[in-house]
Each structure stands twice: as C-alpha cells, then as structure tokens.
C-alpha cells in the first residue's frame, strides 16, 4: 500500500536512536524527507547516512537539545531551511528517571515537564500555521502505555506524559476539520536502549538479575515478547500518512496487548 508520503517533509524529534529513529526510518523509506534530531552528533550523522544510503527519502541531521528553551524556534527555522517546510511533526522526548511518584523531587518534575510537555507544545505551535495554510498536516506524539495503565516505578513518566493526552485531543477537536490530524502512539515494551536501562533499574531495585526481570515482563505480555522497533516505526509511518486521514484524536497502542483495559 502506498502511504502517500512521497515528498512530504517531516521533523522527527529525538530520532538518533530508539523509537524516534524507528519512525524516521519508516517515514523516509516511504519517500518522505526527514529532519532528525539528537544530542550526539556522531550518532546522528551515522543514522542520517544510513537512511540516505537507502535512496528513498532524504534525511538531514540537526543537533538539538530540548532542555534549551531556545531550541524550538531555532530547530524549526533550521528544519525549514533544509526541507522548505514542515508537513509532519513527530514529538518524541526522552523519559524521566524511574522512581516512585511520592519521592519525586519538585525541581526534577519541573525540568522534565518543561522538556516533555512545554517544548512539545511550543514546537507544535510553530509548525501548525503552515499546516493550516496547506490544509494538511500530521502531529504525532510518542508517549507511553503508562498514560492509560500507569507503570510501576515510572511515576514521573506516567504523570507528565498523561498531560499530553488532553493536549493532543484538544488540538484534534479544534483543527481536524482543517486537514490536520493529532494522534498519540503509545509504546509498550519495545526493545530499545531505554528498555534495557529500565530492566536494569528494576533488577537492582528488586534484587533479581536482568534476565529474570526481562523474562517476567515478557510473560506478562499477551504477545509473549518485547516489540521490535521496526514494528513500532511502521505504525508511526501509517499514522502520519495520507492513508490515516480519518484518524485523529486517538491514542494508538503498540504494546503486544499489554494494556489490560478495553
């Protein structure tokens, strides 16, 4: 199926590795041009070069740190210079440190909220006007299954990411009639460096080895395994495509059935 992404222009945040990278790869494979961001310039260049070697969409890399308040305006301006415009925005931010919610430090909460929520809102506000002018745009926000079913020992992530649910749905209510869609993609346990870190932290917290933690987690997933990044990326590419034009205001799960609610 042709997703209709040829020559579309996408800005994918935090895409030098993990979930963001998987979506950038999938979008570019469908013919879209992509600006990828990350803090590690060498890693970013390596992934950009790998995508460009495939010969489909063109990838560009911009080193960017979302903890810097100046980043949104600078990043959007640089992306427009490279792409000529932005049709697709994929919001993706790193997760906060694990831990119990009642033990969260207020300063850490404030800093994480600024990066994970306020930067996302500001970036969207900067690109939406041109999407409205074209009567076409896609804003996809990568969050976590924890916004539906809170994840133990990830209290800060559960709380902060949940605020984006109301934001994304409100934007969909306001702008879906103008050819824009706003959706959230909720990963379960996908095999990334972040997941390895969380399994290691869980092992240390519970006094088990990492392999035991991993096997127990897989046993609790109906699919019986962790997800692959390419599986996640494919869902992301579809949601920002022409073919997903009637999906807006939704929270799409990519979790192997792990969320127990209907």
PDB file of N, CA and C in Angstrom, residues 23 28 40 42-43 45-46 91 114 119 132-133 138 140 199 201 209 215 241 251 255 262:
ATOM      1  N   UNK A  23      10.705   5.526  13.698  1.00  0.00           N
ATOM      2  CA  UNK A  23       9.692   6.256  12.931  1.00  0.00           C
ATOM      3  C   UNK A  23      10.346   7.025  11.787  1.00  0.00           C
ATOM      4  N   UNK A  28      11.035   7.808   6.040  1.00  0.00           N
ATOM      5  CA  UNK A  28      11.961   8.017   4.925  1.00  0.00           C
ATOM      6  C   UNK A  28      11.860   6.892   3.901  1.00  0.00           C
ATOM      7  N   UNK A  40      23.751  13.683  20.306  1.00  0.00           N
ATOM      8  CA  UNK A  40      25.027  13.068  19.936  1.00  0.00           C
ATOM      9  C   UNK A  40      25.227  13.232  18.435  1.00  0.00           C
ATOM     10  N   UNK A  42      27.722  12.560  16.381  1.00  0.00           N
ATOM     11  CA  UNK A  42      28.286  11.429  15.640  1.00  0.00           C
ATOM     12  C   UNK A  42      27.242  10.345  15.402  1.00  0.00           C
ATOM     13  N   UNK A  43      26.479  10.019  16.429  1.00  0.00           N
ATOM     14  CA  UNK A  43      25.429   9.007  16.299  1.00  0.00           C
ATOM     15  C   UNK A  43      24.371   9.470  15.303  1.00  0.00           C
ATOM     16  N   UNK A  45      24.723  11.602  12.788  1.00  0.00           N
ATOM     17  CA  UNK A  45      25.251  11.552  11.422  1.00  0.00           C
ATOM     18  C   UNK A  45      25.254  10.128  10.880  1.00  0.00           C
ATOM     19  N   UNK A  46      25.601   9.180  11.732  1.00  0.00           N
ATOM     20  CA  UNK A  46      25.637   7.782  11.311  1.00  0.00           C
ATOM     21  C   UNK A  46      24.266   7.299  10.855  1.00  0.00           C
ATOM     22  N   UNK A  91       6.549  14.226  17.701  1.00  0.00           N
ATOM     23  CA  UNK A  91       7.058  14.606  19.012  1.00  0.00           C
ATOM     24  C   UNK A  91       7.583  13.374  19.740  1.00  0.00           C
ATOM     25  N   UNK A 114       9.025  20.774  31.524  1.00  0.00           N
ATOM     26  CA  UNK A 114       9.412  21.752  30.506  1.00  0.00           C
ATOM     27  C   UNK A 114       9.843  21.065  29.217  1.00  0.00           C
ATOM     28  N   UNK A 119       8.004  22.057  25.614  1.00  0.00           N
ATOM     29  CA  UNK A 119       8.721  22.117  24.332  1.00  0.00           C
ATOM     30  C   UNK A 119       7.865  21.525  23.215  1.00  0.00           C
ATOM     31  N   UNK A 132      -1.983  24.586   8.529  1.00  0.00           N
ATOM     32  CA  UNK A 132      -3.341  25.106   8.303  1.00  0.00           C
ATOM     33  C   UNK A 132      -3.446  25.794   6.948  1.00  0.00           C
ATOM     34  N   UNK A 133      -2.400  26.486   6.570  1.00  0.00           N
ATOM     35  CA  UNK A 133      -2.414  27.138   5.256  1.00  0.00           C
ATOM     36  C   UNK A 133      -2.536  26.123   4.131  1.00  0.00           C
ATOM     37  N   UNK A 138       0.243  16.610   9.950  1.00  0.00           N
ATOM     38  CA  UNK A 138       0.201  15.487  10.882  1.00  0.00           C
ATOM     39  C   UNK A 138       1.064  15.819  12.096  1.00  0.00           C
ATOM     40  N   UNK A 140       2.125  13.787  15.416  1.00  0.00           N
ATOM     41  CA  UNK A 140       2.108  12.514  16.137  1.00  0.00           C
ATOM     42  C   UNK A 140       2.988  12.640  17.373  1.00  0.00           C
ATOM     43  N   UNK A 199      14.931  -2.176  32.611  1.00  0.00           N
ATOM     44  CA  UNK A 199      15.041  -3.540  33.131  1.00  0.00           C
ATOM     45  C   UNK A 199      16.184  -3.638  34.140  1.00  0.00           C
ATOM     46  N   UNK A 201      17.360  -1.183  35.995  1.00  0.00           N
ATOM     47  CA  UNK A 201      16.955  -0.469  37.207  1.00  0.00           C
ATOM     48  C   UNK A 201      15.994  -1.312  38.033  1.00  0.00           C
ATOM     49  N   UNK A 209      18.271 -10.725  38.820  1.00  0.00           N
ATOM     50  CA  UNK A 209      19.144 -10.430  37.694  1.00  0.00           C
ATOM     51  C   UNK A 209      18.304  -9.929  36.525  1.00  0.00           C
ATOM     52  N   UNK A 215      12.398 -11.776  31.458  1.00  0.00           N
ATOM     53  CA  UNK A 215      11.524 -12.918  31.195  1.00  0.00           C
ATOM     54  C   UNK A 215      10.181 -12.758  31.897  1.00  0.00           C
ATOM     55  N   UNK A 241       0.560   9.334   7.676  1.00  0.00           N
ATOM     56  CA  UNK A 241       0.414   9.218   6.227  1.00  0.00           C
ATOM     57  C   UNK A 241      -0.917   9.750   5.717  1.00  0.00           C
ATOM     58  N   UNK A 251      -5.491   7.557  20.626  1.00  0.00           N
ATOM     59  CA  UNK A 251      -4.316   7.013  21.299  1.00  0.00           C
ATOM     60  C   UNK A 251      -4.146   5.582  20.795  1.00  0.00           C
ATOM     61  N   UNK A 255       1.708  -2.376  21.830  1.00  0.00           N
ATOM     62  CA  UNK A 255       2.154  -2.941  23.104  1.00  0.00           C
ATOM     63  C   UNK A 255       2.004  -4.452  23.221  1.00  0.00           C
ATOM     64  N   UNK A 262     -10.016  -2.254  28.026  1.00  0.00           N
ATOM     65  CA  UNK A 262     -10.574  -2.276  26.673  1.00  0.00           C
ATOM     66  C   UNK A 262     -10.494  -0.886  26.072  1.00  0.00           C
TER      67      UNK A 262
END
